[in-house]
Amino acid sequence: NNQEEIQKLRKTIAQGHVYIHHNFFSETQVQALLQDISASKRDFVVSGLSDTSLGIGTTAKQNFGDEDRTVCPVPWWKESLSSPENEDGDKSSYFDNNFMLQTVSDQIQLLRTTLASPTTFPTRPTLSNSQLDHECYYSTSTVNASLTRHLDEFHEEFKGSRGWLLPSRRSLSWLVYLSDDHWNEDDGGELRYYYQDGFVDYAVDGGVWEV
């Protein structure tokens, strides 16, 4: 929550680039997330994303086949947003036996509220609204899997009759890589980000946060 770093984040995104923060999570936090992913393995499904690079209205698929990535909604995400209570008024928490995951949750929510601050991104007030669907999921990939060039979200003005129907839209996407310390470029998995004049490949060593 360093103000200098927040201003750097804001400037980087405003310029149309990706902001990178190394060691966003500690090694212990990364291990807690990996254990949670392993425990949730049965809930992972093939993503089957539509190919948004072809434009709104297309039904084409990206056709990964057996090499498609698999995804799973983060099981504690809704609780992280709302901190629900059971009927007796006592907290019934996914984090009861995992303090480290609780620290991960707290860190992400601090990030979300910081990004929603009037001094950071004043045009994105819905970021602070915990009642909206702030998507968060685990994603795993097999060897040779890839996700082709695509848009995470079209601006409402380009959605035709589907534009401006929802109270919010995805305007910021963030990724946290959980690679181990032995990752190198030959392992693949980098994020290739396209901007107006070209593209940049970003490394994915463990604990890196990119937005």
PDB file of C-alpha atoms in Angstrom:
ATOM      1  CA  ASN A   1       0.000   0.000   0.000  1.00  0.00           C
ATOM      2  CA  ASN A   2       2.945   2.281  -0.788  1.00  0.00           C
ATOM      3  CA  GLN A   3       1.702   5.525  -2.342  1.00  0.00           C
ATOM      4  CA  GLU A   4       4.674   5.830  -4.674  1.00  0.00           C
ATOM      5  CA  GLU A   5       4.067   2.319  -5.963  1.00  0.00           C
ATOM      6  CA  ILE A   6       0.335   2.969  -6.379  1.00  0.00           C
ATOM      7  CA  GLN A   7       1.072   6.027  -8.490  1.00  0.00           C
ATOM      8  CA  LYS A   8       3.474   3.966 -10.586  1.00  0.00           C
ATOM      9  CA  LEU A   9       0.739   1.360 -11.091  1.00  0.00           C
ATOM     10  CA  ARG A  10      -1.757   4.024 -12.125  1.00  0.00           C
ATOM     11  CA  LYS A  11       0.659   5.649 -14.575  1.00  0.00           C
ATOM     12  CA  THR A  12       1.671   2.307 -16.126  1.00  0.00           C
ATOM     13  CA  ILE A  13      -1.924   1.220 -16.754  1.00  0.00           C
ATOM     14  CA  ALA A  14      -2.914   4.661 -18.035  1.00  0.00           C
ATOM     15  CA  GLN A  15      -0.160   4.304 -20.636  1.00  0.00           C
ATOM     16  CA  GLY A  16      -1.664   1.028 -21.819  1.00  0.00           C
ATOM     17  CA  HIS A  17       0.968  -1.267 -20.342  1.00  0.00           C
ATOM     18  CA  VAL A  18       1.087  -4.069 -17.786  1.00  0.00           C
ATOM     19  CA  TYR A  19       2.118  -3.278 -14.225  1.00  0.00           C
ATOM     20  CA  ILE A  20       4.259  -5.991 -12.607  1.00  0.00           C
ATOM     21  CA  HIS A  21       4.859  -6.520  -8.897  1.00  0.00           C
ATOM     22  CA  HIS A  22       7.361  -9.221  -7.977  1.00  0.00           C
ATOM     23  CA  ASN A  23       6.860 -11.282  -4.818  1.00  0.00           C
ATOM     24  CA  PHE A  24       3.320 -10.036  -4.342  1.00  0.00           C
ATOM     25  CA  PHE A  25       2.709 -13.188  -2.292  1.00  0.00           C
ATOM     26  CA  SER A  26       5.288 -14.763  -0.021  1.00  0.00           C
ATOM     27  CA  GLU A  27       6.581 -18.274  -0.678  1.00  0.00           C
ATOM     28  CA  THR A  28       4.442 -19.538   2.226  1.00  0.00           C
ATOM     29  CA  GLN A  29       1.343 -17.927   0.733  1.00  0.00           C
ATOM     30  CA  VAL A  30       2.120 -19.444  -2.688  1.00  0.00           C
ATOM     31  CA  GLN A  31       2.381 -22.884  -1.088  1.00  0.00           C
ATOM     32  CA  ALA A  32      -0.979 -22.378   0.650  1.00  0.00           C
ATOM     33  CA  LEU A  33      -2.572 -21.508  -2.703  1.00  0.00           C
ATOM     34  CA  LEU A  34      -1.005 -24.532  -4.400  1.00  0.00           C
ATOM     35  CA  GLN A  35      -2.342 -26.791  -1.641  1.00  0.00           C
ATOM     36  CA  ASP A  36      -5.801 -25.261  -2.074  1.00  0.00           C
ATOM     37  CA  ILE A  37      -5.605 -25.883  -5.830  1.00  0.00           C
ATOM     38  CA  SER A  38      -4.658 -29.510  -5.198  1.00  0.00           C
ATOM     39  CA  ALA A  39      -7.580 -29.926  -2.770  1.00  0.00           C
ATOM     40  CA  SER A  40      -9.950 -28.431  -5.380  1.00  0.00           C
ATOM     41  CA  LYS A  41      -8.703 -30.622  -8.240  1.00  0.00           C
ATOM     42  CA  ARG A  42     -12.045 -32.411  -8.736  1.00  0.00           C
ATOM     43  CA  ASP A  43     -13.771 -29.064  -9.367  1.00  0.00           C
ATOM     44  CA  PHE A  44     -11.578 -28.064 -12.316  1.00  0.00           C
ATOM     45  CA  VAL A  45     -13.198 -28.132 -15.770  1.00  0.00           C
ATOM     46  CA  VAL A  46     -11.950 -27.395 -19.281  1.00  0.00           C
ATOM     47  CA  SER A  47     -12.384 -23.668 -19.834  1.00  0.00           C
ATOM     48  CA  GLY A  48     -13.776 -23.823 -23.395  1.00  0.00           C
ATOM     49  CA  LEU A  49     -13.429 -20.086 -23.921  1.00  0.00           C
ATOM     50  CA  SER A  50     -15.058 -18.483 -26.932  1.00  0.00           C
ATOM     51  CA  ASP A  51     -12.622 -16.879 -29.335  1.00  0.00           C
ATOM     52  CA  THR A  52     -13.229 -13.228 -28.490  1.00  0.00           C
ATOM     53  CA  SER A  53     -10.523 -12.160 -30.933  1.00  0.00           C
ATOM     54  CA  LEU A  54     -13.077 -12.810 -33.707  1.00  0.00           C
ATOM     55  CA  GLY A  55     -15.471 -10.202 -32.367  1.00  0.00           C
ATOM     56  CA  ILE A  56     -18.744  -9.934 -30.497  1.00  0.00           C
ATOM     57  CA  GLY A  57     -21.465 -12.371 -31.549  1.00  0.00           C
ATOM     58  CA  THR A  58     -19.201 -15.169 -32.781  1.00  0.00           C
ATOM     59  CA  THR A  59     -19.781 -18.710 -31.560  1.00  0.00           C
ATOM     60  CA  ALA A  60     -16.340 -19.932 -32.616  1.00  0.00           C
ATOM     61  CA  LYS A  61     -14.226 -21.725 -30.038  1.00  0.00           C
ATOM     62  CA  GLN A  62     -10.504 -21.560 -29.494  1.00  0.00           C
ATOM     63  CA  ASN A  63     -10.352 -25.352 -29.875  1.00  0.00           C
ATOM     64  CA  PHE A  64      -7.640 -26.274 -27.404  1.00  0.00           C
ATOM     65  CA  GLY A  65      -8.837 -29.908 -27.281  1.00  0.00           C
ATOM     66  CA  ASP A  66      -6.906 -31.962 -24.741  1.00  0.00           C
ATOM     67  CA  GLU A  67      -4.412 -29.134 -24.355  1.00  0.00           C
ATOM     68  CA  ASP A  68      -6.973 -26.628 -23.100  1.00  0.00           C
ATOM     69  CA  ARG A  69      -6.376 -25.097 -19.705  1.00  0.00           C
ATOM     70  CA  THR A  70      -8.682 -26.065 -16.843  1.00  0.00           C
ATOM     71  CA  VAL A  71     -10.251 -23.586 -14.455  1.00  0.00           C
ATOM     72  CA  CYS A  72     -11.991 -23.595 -11.083  1.00  0.00           C
ATOM     73  CA  PRO A  73     -13.680 -20.709  -9.238  1.00  0.00           C
ATOM     74  CA  VAL A  74     -11.626 -19.859  -6.162  1.00  0.00           C
ATOM     75  CA  PRO A  75     -13.669 -21.634  -3.447  1.00  0.00           C
ATOM     76  CA  TRP A  76     -13.215 -18.907  -0.838  1.00  0.00           C
ATOM     77  CA  TRP A  77     -13.681 -15.907  -3.137  1.00  0.00           C
ATOM     78  CA  LYS A  78     -17.310 -15.066  -2.321  1.00  0.00           C
ATOM     79  CA  GLU A  79     -16.593 -15.322   1.376  1.00  0.00           C
ATOM     80  CA  SER A  80     -13.573 -13.110   0.866  1.00  0.00           C
ATOM     81  CA  LEU A  81     -15.853 -10.461  -0.631  1.00  0.00           C
ATOM     82  CA  SER A  82     -18.708 -10.644   1.831  1.00  0.00           C
ATOM     83  CA  SER A  83     -17.583 -12.407   5.059  1.00  0.00           C
ATOM     84  CA  PRO A  84     -20.909 -14.288   5.493  1.00  0.00           C
ATOM     85  CA  GLU A  85     -22.181 -15.428   8.883  1.00  0.00           C
ATOM     86  CA  ASN A  86     -24.126 -18.559   9.751  1.00  0.00           C
ATOM     87  CA  GLU A  87     -27.571 -18.646  11.361  1.00  0.00           C
ATOM     88  CA  ASP A  88     -26.166 -18.508  14.896  1.00  0.00           C
ATOM     89  CA  GLY A  89     -24.358 -15.283  14.123  1.00  0.00           C
ATOM     90  CA  ASP A  90     -20.911 -16.899  14.365  1.00  0.00           C
ATOM     91  CA  LYS A  91     -18.529 -16.779  11.444  1.00  0.00           C
ATOM     92  CA  SER A  92     -18.450 -20.023   9.490  1.00  0.00           C
ATOM     93  CA  SER A  93     -15.293 -19.692   7.483  1.00  0.00           C
ATOM     94  CA  TYR A  94     -13.386 -21.516   4.781  1.00  0.00           C
ATOM     95  CA  PHE A  95     -10.318 -20.061   6.487  1.00  0.00           C
ATOM     96  CA  ASP A  96     -10.919 -21.629   9.921  1.00  0.00           C
ATOM     97  CA  ASN A  97      -8.065 -24.110   9.459  1.00  0.00           C
ATOM     98  CA  ASN A  98      -5.928 -22.117   7.072  1.00  0.00           C
ATOM     99  CA  PHE A  99      -4.635 -18.839   8.408  1.00  0.00           C
ATOM    100  CA  MET A 100      -2.277 -18.406   5.440  1.00  0.00           C
ATOM    101  CA  LEU A 101      -5.158 -18.420   2.941  1.00  0.00           C
ATOM    102  CA  GLN A 102      -6.830 -15.797   5.114  1.00  0.00           C
ATOM    103  CA  THR A 103      -3.777 -13.572   4.696  1.00  0.00           C
ATOM    104  CA  VAL A 104      -3.991 -14.082   0.909  1.00  0.00           C
ATOM    105  CA  SER A 105      -7.664 -13.109   0.971  1.00  0.00           C
ATOM    106  CA  ASP A 106      -7.000 -10.012   3.087  1.00  0.00           C
ATOM    107  CA  GLN A 107      -4.193  -8.946   0.780  1.00  0.00           C
ATOM    108  CA  ILE A 108      -6.366  -9.259  -2.335  1.00  0.00           C
ATOM    109  CA  GLN A 109      -9.230  -7.311  -0.779  1.00  0.00           C
ATOM    110  CA  LEU A 110      -6.843  -4.570   0.316  1.00  0.00           C
ATOM    111  CA  LEU A 111      -5.629  -4.437  -3.274  1.00  0.00           C
ATOM    112  CA  ARG A 112      -9.203  -4.231  -4.588  1.00  0.00           C
ATOM    113  CA  THR A 113     -10.193  -1.379  -2.291  1.00  0.00           C
ATOM    114  CA  THR A 114      -6.936   0.432  -3.024  1.00  0.00           C
ATOM    115  CA  LEU A 115      -7.563   0.217  -6.764  1.00  0.00           C
ATOM    116  CA  ALA A 116     -11.085   1.546  -6.161  1.00  0.00           C
ATOM    117  CA  SER A 117      -9.773   4.537  -4.228  1.00  0.00           C
ATOM    118  CA  PRO A 118     -10.642   7.975  -5.726  1.00  0.00           C
ATOM    119  CA  THR A 119      -6.916   8.719  -5.796  1.00  0.00           C
ATOM    120  CA  THR A 120      -6.079   5.568  -7.789  1.00  0.00           C
ATOM    121  CA  PHE A 121      -8.815   4.873 -10.337  1.00  0.00           C
ATOM    122  CA  PRO A 122     -11.657   7.340  -9.637  1.00  0.00           C
ATOM    123  CA  THR A 123     -13.604   6.194 -12.738  1.00  0.00           C
ATOM    124  CA  ARG A 124     -13.986   2.635 -11.422  1.00  0.00           C
ATOM    125  CA  PRO A 125     -16.148   2.965  -8.272  1.00  0.00           C
ATOM    126  CA  THR A 126     -17.752  -0.464  -8.817  1.00  0.00           C
ATOM    127  CA  LEU A 127     -14.450  -2.067  -7.808  1.00  0.00           C
ATOM    128  CA  SER A 128     -15.360  -1.366  -4.191  1.00  0.00           C
ATOM    129  CA  ASN A 129     -18.859  -2.860  -4.491  1.00  0.00           C
ATOM    130  CA  SER A 130     -18.715  -6.316  -2.889  1.00  0.00           C
ATOM    131  CA  GLN A 131     -22.187  -7.212  -4.204  1.00  0.00           C
ATOM    132  CA  LEU A 132     -20.992  -7.311  -7.811  1.00  0.00           C
ATOM    133  CA  ASP A 133     -19.491 -10.349  -9.495  1.00  0.00           C
ATOM    134  CA  HIS A 134     -15.745  -9.789  -9.209  1.00  0.00           C
ATOM    135  CA  GLU A 135     -14.509 -12.899 -11.006  1.00  0.00           C
ATOM    136  CA  CYS A 136     -11.624 -14.882  -9.528  1.00  0.00           C
ATOM    137  CA  TYR A 137     -10.530 -18.384 -10.467  1.00  0.00           C
ATOM    138  CA  TYR A 138      -7.637 -20.828 -10.435  1.00  0.00           C
ATOM    139  CA  SER A 139      -6.244 -21.810 -13.833  1.00  0.00           C
ATOM    140  CA  THR A 140      -3.930 -24.699 -14.704  1.00  0.00           C
ATOM    141  CA  SER A 141      -2.447 -25.700 -18.041  1.00  0.00           C
ATOM    142  CA  THR A 142      -1.014 -28.919 -19.443  1.00  0.00           C
ATOM    143  CA  VAL A 143       2.211 -29.134 -21.442  1.00  0.00           C
ATOM    144  CA  ASN A 144       1.900 -27.315 -24.787  1.00  0.00           C
ATOM    145  CA  ALA A 145      -1.315 -25.524 -23.771  1.00  0.00           C
ATOM    146  CA  SER A 146      -1.692 -21.936 -24.904  1.00  0.00           C
ATOM    147  CA  LEU A 147      -4.228 -19.161 -24.836  1.00  0.00           C
ATOM    148  CA  THR A 148      -4.259 -17.216 -28.074  1.00  0.00           C
ATOM    149  CA  ARG A 149      -4.407 -13.449 -28.440  1.00  0.00           C
ATOM    150  CA  HIS A 150      -7.775 -12.173 -27.214  1.00  0.00           C
ATOM    151  CA  LEU A 151      -9.608  -9.336 -25.479  1.00  0.00           C
ATOM    152  CA  ASP A 152     -10.717  -9.878 -21.900  1.00  0.00           C
ATOM    153  CA  GLU A 153     -13.607  -7.468 -22.339  1.00  0.00           C
ATOM    154  CA  PHE A 154     -15.039  -5.295 -25.107  1.00  0.00           C
ATOM    155  CA  HIS A 155     -15.963  -1.735 -24.221  1.00  0.00           C
ATOM    156  CA  GLU A 156     -19.716  -1.267 -23.856  1.00  0.00           C
ATOM    157  CA  GLU A 157     -19.811   1.016 -26.912  1.00  0.00           C
ATOM    158  CA  PHE A 158     -18.724  -1.935 -29.078  1.00  0.00           C
ATOM    159  CA  LYS A 159     -21.274  -4.445 -27.760  1.00  0.00           C
ATOM    160  CA  GLY A 160     -24.215  -3.215 -29.825  1.00  0.00           C
ATOM    161  CA  SER A 161     -27.557  -4.183 -28.289  1.00  0.00           C
ATOM    162  CA  ARG A 162     -25.716  -5.920 -25.435  1.00  0.00           C
ATOM    163  CA  GLY A 163     -23.974  -2.736 -24.348  1.00  0.00           C
ATOM    164  CA  TRP A 164     -24.677  -0.953 -21.046  1.00  0.00           C
ATOM    165  CA  LEU A 165     -27.011  -3.703 -19.786  1.00  0.00           C
ATOM    166  CA  LEU A 166     -25.001  -4.619 -16.684  1.00  0.00           C
ATOM    167  CA  PRO A 167     -24.023  -2.453 -13.701  1.00  0.00           C
ATOM    168  CA  SER A 168     -20.324  -3.030 -14.312  1.00  0.00           C
ATOM    169  CA  ARG A 169     -17.828  -4.603 -16.673  1.00  0.00           C
ATOM    170  CA  ARG A 170     -14.325  -5.993 -16.414  1.00  0.00           C
ATOM    171  CA  SER A 171     -11.976  -3.042 -16.694  1.00  0.00           C
ATOM    172  CA  LEU A 172      -8.978  -4.431 -14.823  1.00  0.00           C
ATOM    173  CA  SER A 173      -7.598  -7.963 -15.116  1.00  0.00           C
ATOM    174  CA  TRP A 174      -4.916  -9.294 -12.813  1.00  0.00           C
ATOM    175  CA  LEU A 175      -2.878 -12.492 -12.807  1.00  0.00           C
ATOM    176  CA  VAL A 176      -0.778 -14.087 -10.082  1.00  0.00           C
ATOM    177  CA  TYR A 177       1.681 -16.762 -11.216  1.00  0.00           C
ATOM    178  CA  LEU A 178       2.404 -19.577  -8.774  1.00  0.00           C
ATOM    179  CA  SER A 179       5.458 -20.979 -10.544  1.00  0.00           C
ATOM    180  CA  ASP A 180       8.256 -22.360  -8.375  1.00  0.00           C
ATOM    181  CA  ASP A 181      11.733 -20.885  -8.082  1.00  0.00           C
ATOM    182  CA  HIS A 182      13.073 -23.283 -10.720  1.00  0.00           C
ATOM    183  CA  TRP A 183      11.015 -21.784 -13.548  1.00  0.00           C
ATOM    184  CA  ASN A 184      12.938 -20.555 -16.596  1.00  0.00           C
ATOM    185  CA  GLU A 185      12.043 -19.241 -20.048  1.00  0.00           C
ATOM    186  CA  ASP A 186      12.375 -22.689 -21.625  1.00  0.00           C
ATOM    187  CA  ASP A 187       9.410 -23.842 -19.504  1.00  0.00           C
ATOM    188  CA  GLY A 188       7.128 -21.392 -21.321  1.00  0.00           C
ATOM    189  CA  GLY A 189       3.972 -19.864 -19.900  1.00  0.00           C
ATOM    190  CA  GLU A 190       4.905 -16.207 -20.328  1.00  0.00           C
ATOM    191  CA  LEU A 191       2.242 -13.568 -20.717  1.00  0.00           C
ATOM    192  CA  ARG A 192       2.462 -11.867 -24.129  1.00  0.00           C
ATOM    193  CA  TYR A 193       0.810  -8.480 -23.899  1.00  0.00           C
ATOM    194  CA  TYR A 194      -0.063  -6.553 -27.075  1.00  0.00           C
ATOM    195  CA  TYR A 195      -0.098  -2.782 -27.012  1.00  0.00           C
ATOM    196  CA  GLN A 196      -0.464  -0.225 -29.785  1.00  0.00           C
ATOM    197  CA  ASP A 197       3.031  -0.534 -31.255  1.00  0.00           C
ATOM    198  CA  GLY A 198       3.923  -4.171 -30.654  1.00  0.00           C
ATOM    199  CA  PHE A 199       4.068  -6.732 -27.855  1.00  0.00           C
ATOM    200  CA  VAL A 200       6.076  -7.641 -24.760  1.00  0.00           C
ATOM    201  CA  ASP A 201       6.639 -11.047 -23.143  1.00  0.00           C
ATOM    202  CA  TYR A 202       6.539 -11.074 -19.335  1.00  0.00           C
ATOM    203  CA  ALA A 203       8.220 -13.695 -17.186  1.00  0.00           C
ATOM    204  CA  VAL A 204       6.100 -15.792 -14.810  1.00  0.00           C
ATOM    205  CA  ASP A 205       8.404 -16.593 -11.900  1.00  0.00           C
ATOM    206  CA  GLY A 206       6.606 -17.436  -8.668  1.00  0.00           C
ATOM    207  CA  GLY A 207       4.522 -14.887  -6.798  1.00  0.00           C
ATOM    208  CA  VAL A 208       4.456 -12.336  -9.625  1.00  0.00           C
ATOM    209  CA  TRP A 209       1.324 -10.165  -9.809  1.00  0.00           C
ATOM    210  CA  GLU A 210       0.460  -8.560 -13.148  1.00  0.00           C
ATOM    211  CA  VAL A 211      -2.418  -6.163 -13.861  1.00  0.00           C
TER     212      VAL A 211
END
